[in-house]
Amino acid sequence: MKKIKKFWCLMMILFIFITGCTTSGIHLFTVKLTGEIRDNSILNQPIKGVQIVDYTGKMLGVTDAAGQFLVEATTDKGVINLSFQHVDFETHSLELVVDGKSTHSIQVPTLYLKPAGEKISGRIYRQLITPEVVFQTTYATSAQKQMTLFDSQVVQGEYNLVIHEDKKWLIELLRDRGKIIYDSHKGFYTIRLNPDVDSFELVNELEKSDVVEFITPNYLVETQGNVAEPENELDLWNMQMLDMPTVWEYSTGIGVTVAVLDSLHTSAHPELVNMLPPPVDITGEGENLYLNGHGLHVAGIIAAVRNNVGVVGVAPDVSILPIRVFDRTEIASISSVVQGIYQAIEAGVDVINMSLGAIRLGDPAYDFPDLHTAIKDAYEAGIVLVAAAGNSVYGNLLYPAAYPEVIAVGAVNIYGERAEYSNYGPGIELMAPGGDDQTAPIVSTGWDKTEKYGYAAKYGTSMAAPHVSGVAALLISSGITDPDYIRLILRETAIDMDYPGYDLKTGYGLVNPFAVLHRFEHSYVFFGSVEAGFAQVRSQVIQVEVNGSYELFGVRPGPGRVVGWIDMNANLLIDSGDYLGESTELEVISGNMLTDVDVELNLVPGEFCAIDIGVIIWEQD
């Protein structure tokens, strides 16, 4: 009897154990899995030969030529752990939770694998070369003139010079003959001679000295804007011409500082809230609202905020550093402008806008070496320099626009034509809205005698330059900070005007903000080669970043080149009209990373045999 009871007890325990195990899901069951595997490049090509492996290391199957798979996996815990392995791609792990009671098959979402291999980084670019031009002087007829020709005069008794000697040397030389009124602490000085001193004799003495690089009179510059009466006070045709509302979806200038060398000192204008304290006043005029006029207008074109009131600037979130260099006559000395430039350098600004200029009509080739010294220092400091071409309608640019370090900006009217007053000639680079008095001026922030702050209408290359300064700020905010590269992008994205290509009337054309920020749309790189009508690829094909840079991962060891390509017509064909280029021959070694591999792109000629990038086959080892 005891044996029978013992037997039934054992049977009961076994029954409970088996039942419990079954209800706990420990029993084995099989699930069918289907799916697709592609690479994570812009082409998302199917990957053949990917091994699907379970948690025990057992291979369940491989993908076919279409990247598809159908495998069966067995589990006893309601969880399936798989890994997807391929020699050219990083291993991808996947965990699936299944219900053994009802699940018999699962459609796995498409998987995208990252290529395995080495890394190459660099950038792509299109090199533009300014045509060589002959210096010329072409004066306007009286019928063309809309503004008075400005012939730079001098500040009597004042001179600018650069010396390669201690300051004490200059102090001693000027003893009882004059004094230093400005010291840049970089070797640049402005001196003022006593009225009874023979300036010719002293200047001659300095010119002969080995420690003096140059000495020149302290010439004057003037603003390049004129007051107009608009028919519609708040007609912002300039922003519409440049399609700024669309551009602001991509960049508004956050984190960028633009120095405005002008008449603006301080502003309580509700449209200019991003002013950086403390303001810089080179003139010593102090707080005088009336003096703000020209500079206030220029600053508004760059940075008036988006508040659904009044006007708006090209880069509404940019910060403005006002540097007053003009006195109440809107005339400034070269020394004042130089001081303003050095103040901007010290402040670490990103862009300097100079809606001003000077020229000696009797000697238009005279290049104001004192001003050029400061300009070169600003350029070396990595600052984008923008200046007005001039309003005198003759075939030479004013300085500083004429310097090679500066982006010279001419003006267009509401119809997109070069304004009749806009200077032209060697060095003209870009055009931008400047308006005129006959069709429509530029409306921006201004000063009103009654309301103190309101809106004003002006026209001139003074108004054109800040449009380009604003676009440069948008580009910097997007991550591109190299001044030469910014200049290259502005040139090659400009809308061509006048004669095809670069010309002396309109330069490279009308500044094009949207194209500037989308210059590398449909731009790709890969490692391999392009020849004989087909492409060999040893990496993924990736989209280039907005600033032209790239990081190419998954490069298989071996020889090859980085291929850069801009698909101008977005048809995924390398064909005529696109831009294509290759780096020098590279040897990719396992464990190594290649950096600064730049690729220059050239226009694909008409006879080029088109390559269908959509059917590129990965080269097999």
XYZ file of C-alpha atoms in Angstrom:
621
model
C 0.000 0.000 0.000
C 2.853 2.370 0.862
C 4.530 1.551 -2.470
C 1.356 2.393 -4.372
C 1.038 5.737 -2.583
C 4.693 6.487 -3.225
C 4.223 5.696 -6.937
C 1.232 7.991 -7.296
C 3.028 10.769 -5.431
C 5.922 10.557 -7.873
C 3.513 10.546 -10.803
C 1.727 13.603 -9.395
C 5.027 15.498 -8.982
C 6.085 14.600 -12.539
C 2.689 15.733 -13.902
C 2.934 19.068 -12.080
C 6.534 19.587 -13.325
C 5.624 18.850 -16.942
C 2.502 21.022 -16.797
C 4.397 23.888 -15.162
C 7.170 23.752 -17.735
C 4.687 23.808 -20.563
C 2.738 26.737 -19.195
C 6.029 28.563 -18.495
C 6.921 28.498 -22.207
C 9.993 26.290 -21.930
C 8.756 24.031 -24.702
C 10.479 24.525 -28.069
C 8.731 26.088 -31.051
C 9.822 27.301 -34.492
C 9.178 30.676 -36.139
C 9.655 31.601 -39.804
C 11.433 34.947 -40.311
C 11.455 36.957 -43.549
C 13.058 40.299 -44.260
C 15.403 42.427 -46.309
C 18.877 43.855 -45.661
C 20.365 46.936 -47.365
C 23.362 49.207 -46.870
C 22.844 52.562 -45.155
C 24.275 54.665 -48.000
C 22.224 57.104 -50.072
C 21.522 54.268 -52.503
C 20.331 51.751 -49.879
C 21.505 48.919 -52.084
C 20.560 45.309 -51.204
C 23.364 43.277 -49.659
C 23.965 39.763 -50.878
C 25.556 37.128 -48.661
C 24.631 38.395 -45.206
C 24.692 35.458 -42.778
C 21.814 35.183 -40.290
C 23.152 33.538 -37.119
C 21.266 32.553 -33.929
C 22.485 32.892 -30.325
C 24.180 29.505 -30.395
C 26.311 30.505 -33.395
C 24.332 28.375 -35.810
C 23.935 29.893 -39.279
C 20.277 29.879 -40.264
C 20.691 31.202 -43.810
C 22.033 33.997 -46.068
C 20.506 36.833 -48.054
C 20.026 36.476 -51.791
C 20.974 38.969 -54.536
C 17.964 41.114 -53.619
C 19.101 41.239 -49.991
C 16.139 39.117 -48.877
C 16.090 36.173 -46.505
C 13.744 33.429 -45.257
C 14.939 31.443 -42.237
C 13.525 29.389 -39.407
C 14.528 30.047 -35.816
C 13.791 27.901 -32.771
C 13.323 29.212 -29.265
C 12.227 27.854 -25.867
C 11.969 31.195 -24.024
C 9.775 33.378 -26.235
C 12.780 35.459 -27.350
C 14.796 35.110 -30.560
C 18.314 36.630 -30.685
C 19.893 36.930 -34.098
C 22.990 38.538 -35.571
C 23.486 39.570 -39.193
C 27.073 39.191 -40.344
C 28.949 40.200 -43.489
C 32.670 40.687 -44.008
C 32.146 44.187 -45.487
C 29.634 45.446 -42.910
C 29.370 45.910 -39.189
C 27.525 43.093 -37.417
C 23.934 43.954 -36.535
C 22.172 42.310 -33.566
C 18.416 41.912 -33.277
C 16.152 40.651 -30.476
C 12.576 39.578 -31.235
C 9.932 38.764 -28.618
C 7.519 36.091 -29.866
C 4.370 34.422 -28.594
C 4.629 30.666 -29.091
C 0.886 30.177 -28.903
C -0.014 32.339 -31.900
C 3.198 33.392 -33.706
C 4.206 31.222 -36.648
C 5.940 33.787 -38.893
C 7.385 37.293 -38.521
C 8.127 39.958 -41.143
C 11.310 41.678 -39.916
C 11.529 45.415 -40.730
C 14.181 46.276 -43.327
C 17.635 46.360 -41.751
C 20.334 48.842 -42.835
C 23.934 47.826 -42.200
C 26.894 50.171 -41.799
C 29.970 49.249 -43.841
C 32.935 47.945 -41.891
C 36.387 49.233 -42.719
C 38.584 52.308 -42.404
C 37.726 56.028 -42.411
C 38.641 58.833 -44.821
C 37.655 62.470 -44.244
C 38.091 65.712 -46.161
C 36.022 68.041 -48.308
C 35.012 68.607 -51.908
C 35.131 71.953 -53.669
C 34.870 73.594 -57.056
C 37.763 75.924 -57.732
C 36.878 79.238 -59.371
C 39.566 81.545 -60.678
C 38.970 85.253 -61.119
C 39.892 86.259 -64.676
C 42.918 88.486 -65.018
C 41.820 92.010 -65.859
C 43.640 95.166 -66.799
C 43.396 98.143 -64.456
C 41.361 100.854 -66.129
C 39.682 104.142 -65.394
C 36.366 104.961 -67.074
C 34.540 108.037 -65.865
C 30.820 108.447 -66.186
C 29.180 110.988 -68.416
C 27.333 113.806 -66.713
C 24.026 112.232 -67.746
C 24.914 109.035 -65.889
C 25.911 110.674 -62.642
C 23.378 110.345 -59.871
C 25.785 110.999 -57.022
C 28.652 113.424 -56.647
C 32.123 112.062 -57.334
C 34.028 111.894 -54.095
C 37.709 112.744 -54.315
C 39.449 111.814 -51.086
C 40.952 114.821 -49.335
C 43.395 114.765 -46.440
C 43.284 115.726 -42.789
C 45.764 118.582 -42.689
C 48.907 117.799 -40.707
C 48.037 114.136 -40.059
C 49.910 111.124 -41.436
C 49.648 107.349 -41.131
C 52.749 105.190 -41.123
C 54.048 101.734 -40.304
C 57.459 101.373 -38.676
C 59.606 98.385 -37.805
C 61.140 99.884 -34.719
C 60.251 100.515 -31.095
C 57.704 103.271 -30.445
C 60.372 105.244 -28.580
C 62.145 105.800 -31.882
C 59.109 107.605 -33.301
C 58.513 109.590 -30.111
C 62.072 110.844 -30.197
C 61.851 111.743 -33.889
C 58.660 113.756 -33.276
C 60.044 115.623 -30.288
C 58.979 119.290 -30.610
C 57.560 118.546 -34.066
C 54.367 116.595 -33.388
C 52.820 113.682 -31.507
C 51.342 110.216 -31.898
C 47.537 110.313 -31.831
C 46.928 106.602 -32.509
C 48.966 103.478 -31.787
C 47.655 100.128 -33.073
C 50.304 98.265 -31.037
C 51.086 96.467 -34.300
C 53.497 99.039 -35.738
C 50.794 101.255 -37.263
C 50.657 104.875 -36.061
C 48.798 108.081 -36.834
C 50.784 111.231 -36.125
C 49.804 114.900 -36.031
C 52.465 117.509 -36.811
C 52.664 120.909 -35.184
C 51.401 123.770 -37.424
C 54.860 125.347 -37.669
C 56.596 122.156 -38.821
C 57.718 121.740 -42.416
C 55.729 118.602 -43.207
C 57.468 118.053 -46.555
C 60.860 117.937 -44.886
C 59.722 115.549 -42.105
C 57.871 113.219 -44.446
C 60.883 113.115 -46.759
C 63.063 112.221 -43.760
C 60.730 109.399 -42.746
C 60.426 108.022 -46.286
C 64.197 107.654 -46.463
C 64.398 105.800 -43.150
C 64.988 102.046 -43.287
C 62.624 101.451 -40.362
C 59.622 103.108 -42.051
C 57.588 100.776 -44.287
C 55.489 103.655 -45.607
C 54.070 107.047 -44.650
C 50.981 108.551 -46.237
C 48.626 111.468 -45.562
C 45.561 110.642 -43.473
C 42.962 110.624 -46.262
C 39.187 110.786 -45.835
C 36.490 108.253 -46.717
C 32.732 108.722 -47.030
C 29.569 106.648 -46.757
C 28.072 105.194 -49.929
C 24.354 105.739 -49.345
C 21.832 108.436 -50.294
C 18.430 109.354 -48.867
C 15.329 108.602 -50.959
C 11.561 108.999 -50.652
C 9.828 105.618 -51.024
C 6.319 105.335 -52.451
C 5.582 102.478 -50.070
C 7.461 102.997 -46.826
C 7.747 99.328 -45.882
C 8.145 97.656 -49.283
C 10.733 94.951 -48.605
C 11.343 94.024 -52.245
C 14.976 93.289 -51.472
C 14.077 90.425 -49.109
C 11.642 89.048 -51.674
C 14.252 89.218 -54.432
C 16.624 87.102 -52.323
C 13.816 84.744 -51.179
C 14.826 85.274 -47.559
C 11.699 83.714 -45.931
C 12.715 80.365 -47.450
C 16.352 80.842 -46.496
C 15.493 81.468 -42.820
C 14.166 77.915 -42.569
C 17.807 76.809 -42.743
C 19.840 79.566 -41.046
C 19.192 82.872 -39.266
C 22.721 83.783 -38.214
C 22.677 82.545 -34.619
C 26.072 82.736 -32.927
C 27.665 85.100 -35.477
C 28.910 88.656 -34.857
C 29.086 91.314 -37.569
C 30.977 94.556 -36.956
C 29.422 97.571 -38.658
C 32.045 100.272 -39.265
C 29.777 103.229 -39.761
C 27.968 106.038 -37.954
C 26.021 103.829 -35.539
C 27.068 104.082 -31.902
C 24.159 102.758 -29.902
C 20.557 101.894 -30.645
C 17.337 101.560 -28.722
C 15.527 100.687 -31.957
C 13.014 97.873 -31.331
C 14.141 96.149 -34.540
C 17.771 95.960 -33.404
C 17.827 94.008 -30.172
C 21.007 92.027 -30.815
C 23.457 94.896 -30.269
C 26.634 93.999 -28.439
C 27.728 96.289 -25.595
C 29.819 98.211 -25.156
C 29.601 100.169 -28.438
C 32.838 101.518 -29.869
C 33.114 105.224 -30.652
C 36.275 106.183 -32.522
C 35.033 109.745 -33.143
C 34.490 110.781 -29.524
C 31.121 112.318 -30.513
C 29.349 110.498 -27.685
C 25.642 109.702 -27.648
C 23.979 111.558 -30.515
C 20.912 109.927 -32.039
C 21.115 111.947 -35.232
C 24.529 110.502 -36.039
C 23.104 106.984 -36.047
C 21.238 107.403 -39.384
C 23.418 105.757 -42.040
C 24.804 103.087 -39.714
C 21.354 102.371 -38.291
C 20.061 101.725 -41.800
C 22.987 99.432 -42.655
C 22.670 97.474 -39.389
C 18.950 96.936 -40.013
C 19.618 95.403 -43.427
C 21.893 92.895 -41.738
C 20.113 92.111 -38.485
C 16.643 93.639 -37.980
C 14.682 91.011 -36.048
C 11.699 88.992 -37.236
C 8.850 90.344 -35.121
C 6.134 90.861 -37.733
C 6.624 94.615 -37.365
C 8.368 97.001 -39.721
C 11.405 95.552 -41.474
C 13.594 92.481 -41.182
C 17.279 91.827 -41.813
C 19.050 89.191 -43.894
C 20.370 87.470 -40.745
C 17.798 88.372 -38.047
C 19.521 86.451 -35.235
C 23.029 87.774 -35.831
C 24.738 90.015 -33.268
C 25.869 93.499 -34.307
C 28.951 95.255 -32.935
C 28.521 98.963 -33.802
C 31.805 100.783 -34.355
C 31.370 104.493 -35.037
C 34.025 105.864 -37.377
C 32.030 108.689 -39.025
C 31.445 112.103 -37.538
C 28.344 114.252 -38.068
C 29.384 115.000 -41.685
C 29.462 111.276 -42.568
C 33.143 111.688 -43.352
C 35.841 109.633 -41.627
C 39.597 109.607 -41.768
C 41.522 106.538 -42.839
C 42.976 106.485 -39.348
C 39.490 106.215 -37.814
C 38.597 103.319 -40.111
C 41.888 101.600 -39.292
C 41.194 101.994 -35.581
C 37.727 100.531 -36.107
C 39.166 97.518 -37.920
C 41.612 96.807 -35.099
C 38.792 97.147 -32.562
C 36.818 94.560 -34.549
C 39.807 92.218 -34.651
C 40.248 92.532 -30.900
C 36.549 91.817 -30.352
C 36.810 88.582 -32.355
C 34.031 89.371 -34.847
C 33.226 87.074 -37.766
C 32.377 89.673 -40.418
C 33.217 93.355 -40.943
C 30.821 95.405 -43.060
C 32.279 98.580 -44.568
C 29.693 100.667 -46.405
C 32.296 103.319 -47.105
C 35.074 104.095 -49.528
C 37.820 106.369 -50.763
C 39.615 107.070 -54.025
C 42.014 109.652 -55.423
C 40.508 110.710 -58.745
C 43.803 112.056 -60.000
C 45.528 108.780 -59.158
C 42.927 105.971 -58.951
C 45.680 103.350 -58.698
C 46.758 104.775 -55.332
C 45.822 102.016 -52.892
C 45.964 103.709 -49.462
C 48.653 101.449 -47.941
C 47.687 102.516 -44.423
C 44.161 101.156 -44.843
C 45.464 98.074 -46.621
C 47.700 97.246 -43.642
C 44.696 96.960 -41.319
C 42.666 95.073 -43.932
C 45.408 92.474 -44.298
C 45.606 92.069 -40.525
C 41.828 91.488 -40.366
C 42.052 88.982 -43.181
C 44.843 87.125 -41.402
C 42.616 87.058 -38.302
C 40.055 85.007 -40.265
C 37.428 87.745 -40.662
C 35.152 87.972 -43.712
C 35.534 91.485 -45.142
C 32.739 93.107 -47.167
C 32.722 96.615 -48.672
C 30.661 98.857 -50.942
C 31.958 99.183 -54.511
C 31.091 102.900 -54.705
C 28.410 105.153 -56.150
C 30.399 107.242 -58.617
C 29.677 105.339 -61.839
C 33.203 104.859 -63.027
C 35.298 101.862 -63.860
C 37.267 101.609 -60.655
C 36.239 100.394 -57.238
C 36.671 102.476 -54.135
C 38.964 101.301 -51.371
C 38.687 99.081 -49.346
C 36.432 97.251 -51.850
C 39.296 97.193 -54.376
C 41.590 95.189 -52.117
C 41.953 91.483 -52.986
C 41.123 90.504 -49.384
C 37.709 92.217 -49.558
C 34.417 91.151 -51.165
C 33.444 94.111 -53.369
C 29.675 94.528 -53.694
C 27.815 96.461 -56.390
C 24.112 97.367 -56.404
C 21.080 96.191 -58.382
C 17.682 97.863 -58.642
C 14.252 96.356 -58.098
C 14.372 94.825 -61.592
C 17.580 92.943 -60.861
C 19.653 95.199 -63.123
C 22.910 96.898 -62.197
C 22.047 100.273 -60.724
C 23.376 103.070 -62.943
C 25.369 104.664 -60.126
C 27.127 101.422 -59.072
C 30.902 101.388 -59.591
C 32.369 98.534 -61.569
C 35.710 97.338 -62.875
C 38.537 95.003 -61.824
C 37.738 93.285 -58.535
C 33.950 93.661 -58.541
C 32.740 90.401 -57.045
C 29.032 90.281 -56.201
C 25.842 92.258 -56.705
C 23.060 92.762 -54.151
C 19.944 94.933 -53.749
C 20.918 98.578 -53.430
C 17.872 100.229 -55.002
C 17.752 103.635 -56.609
C 15.766 106.831 -56.494
C 13.882 106.213 -59.735
C 12.362 102.765 -59.076
C 12.600 101.725 -55.407
C 15.092 102.380 -52.612
C 15.948 100.054 -49.723
C 13.805 100.494 -46.612
C 15.430 99.686 -43.282
C 15.706 100.899 -39.704
C 16.126 104.656 -39.377
C 15.959 107.727 -37.187
C 12.970 110.046 -37.073
C 13.080 113.518 -35.523
C 9.639 113.105 -33.968
C 9.506 109.435 -33.044
C 13.294 109.143 -32.618
C 13.302 105.681 -34.175
C 11.364 104.575 -37.220
C 12.234 103.586 -40.778
C 14.180 105.211 -43.579
C 14.689 104.756 -47.309
C 18.165 104.926 -48.802
C 19.904 103.664 -51.906
C 23.505 102.953 -52.826
C 26.189 100.326 -52.630
C 26.172 101.107 -48.897
C 22.866 99.246 -48.869
C 24.077 96.421 -51.125
C 27.118 95.484 -49.026
C 25.195 94.569 -45.831
C 23.061 92.101 -47.789
C 26.233 90.157 -48.578
C 27.520 90.544 -45.013
C 24.255 89.042 -43.813
C 24.479 86.101 -46.223
C 28.070 85.457 -45.099
C 26.788 85.394 -41.507
C 24.152 82.806 -42.446
C 26.867 80.645 -43.967
C 29.111 80.978 -40.902
C 26.194 80.058 -38.651
C 25.720 76.870 -40.702
C 29.261 75.765 -39.850
C 31.518 77.188 -42.572
C 34.087 79.557 -41.073
C 37.010 79.728 -43.521
C 36.802 83.210 -45.167
C 38.316 81.990 -48.440
C 35.885 79.096 -48.588
C 32.951 81.393 -47.814
C 34.048 83.667 -50.620
C 34.332 80.730 -53.015
C 30.808 79.584 -52.178
C 29.374 83.089 -52.610
C 31.017 83.349 -56.016
C 30.038 80.019 -57.471
C 26.404 80.175 -56.317
C 25.755 83.739 -57.555
C 23.104 84.236 -60.228
C 24.924 85.214 -63.411
C 24.175 88.666 -64.837
C 25.234 90.600 -67.914
C 27.724 88.565 -70.009
C 28.062 84.829 -69.235
C 30.560 84.130 -66.462
C 32.605 86.733 -64.654
C 32.439 90.257 -66.058
C 33.650 93.699 -65.008
C 30.149 95.146 -64.677
C 28.518 92.625 -62.319
C 31.305 90.288 -61.197
C 30.037 86.765 -60.546
C 26.439 87.965 -60.328
C 23.634 88.479 -57.811
C 24.179 86.950 -54.377
C 21.988 83.865 -53.969
C 21.387 82.990 -50.279
C 19.344 79.837 -50.874
C 21.949 78.358 -53.206
C 24.691 79.345 -50.751
C 23.111 77.176 -48.047
C 22.283 74.343 -50.462
C 25.474 74.341 -52.472
C 26.201 70.684 -51.726
C 22.705 69.331 -52.170
C 22.921 66.191 -54.333
C 26.666 65.970 -53.657
C 28.258 62.600 -52.967
C 31.575 60.882 -52.322
C 32.765 57.297 -52.352
C 36.078 55.436 -52.419
C 36.979 53.696 -55.637
C 37.339 55.025 -59.171
C 35.407 56.223 -62.209
C 36.669 55.233 -65.631
C 35.659 53.747 -68.952
C 31.964 54.389 -68.378
C 31.597 52.605 -65.058
C 32.359 53.088 -61.363
C 34.138 50.771 -58.969
C 33.141 51.322 -55.351
C 35.064 50.212 -52.272
C 32.929 52.037 -49.701
C 29.459 53.334 -49.142
C 28.242 56.270 -51.261
C 27.468 59.131 -48.870
C 25.892 62.582 -49.008
C 28.364 65.427 -48.443
C 27.698 67.785 -45.511
C 26.376 71.300 -46.136
C 29.889 72.737 -45.735
C 31.388 70.359 -48.296
C 33.023 68.097 -45.708
C 32.631 64.332 -45.537
C 33.518 61.374 -43.332
C 33.662 58.199 -45.341
C 33.375 55.073 -43.172
C 33.619 51.460 -44.197
C 36.452 51.866 -46.682
C 37.937 48.507 -47.584
C 41.749 48.330 -47.389
C 43.551 48.637 -50.695
C 44.297 51.194 -53.409
C 41.805 53.701 -54.780
C 40.721 57.314 -54.860
C 38.056 59.390 -53.186
C 35.536 60.283 -55.879
C 33.466 63.461 -55.423
C 30.408 64.210 -57.487
C 27.709 66.892 -57.630
C 24.581 65.614 -59.363
C 23.460 68.924 -60.876
C 20.245 67.556 -62.408
C 19.511 65.125 -59.530
C 19.061 62.124 -61.837
C 21.555 59.826 -60.047
C 23.584 59.689 -63.257
C 27.132 60.940 -63.515
C 26.657 62.777 -66.789
C 27.273 65.965 -68.719
C 26.718 69.110 -66.673
C 27.596 67.465 -63.356
C 30.797 68.147 -61.419
C 33.184 65.250 -60.894
C 36.657 64.820 -59.445
C 39.027 62.332 -57.842
C 41.690 62.610 -55.186
C 45.222 61.418 -55.786
C 45.842 57.670 -55.551
C 45.509 56.484 -51.951
C 46.480 53.272 -50.182
C 44.049 52.419 -47.399
C 45.725 50.319 -44.715
C 43.796 48.437 -42.049
C 43.771 50.331 -38.762
C 44.713 53.671 -40.342
C 42.576 56.794 -40.815
C 43.177 59.269 -43.666
C 42.264 62.943 -43.072
C 42.263 66.160 -45.098
C 41.680 64.339 -48.380
C 40.272 67.155 -50.510
C 38.761 66.631 -53.941
C 38.599 69.334 -56.595
C 35.599 68.950 -58.907
C 35.463 69.958 -62.549
C 32.592 70.264 -64.997
C 31.760 66.976 -66.747
C 32.121 67.531 -70.525
C 29.376 66.869 -73.026
C 31.032 63.768 -74.515
C 31.203 62.023 -71.123
C 29.660 58.521 -71.098
C 26.902 58.622 -68.473
C 27.232 56.291 -65.486
C 24.106 55.032 -63.753
C 25.009 55.456 -60.073
C 21.822 53.571 -59.141
C 23.212 50.245 -60.389
C 26.729 50.451 -58.992
C 27.891 46.980 -57.893
C 30.205 46.691 -54.895
C 33.598 45.497 -56.008
C 34.337 42.103 -54.522
C 37.781 41.202 -53.155
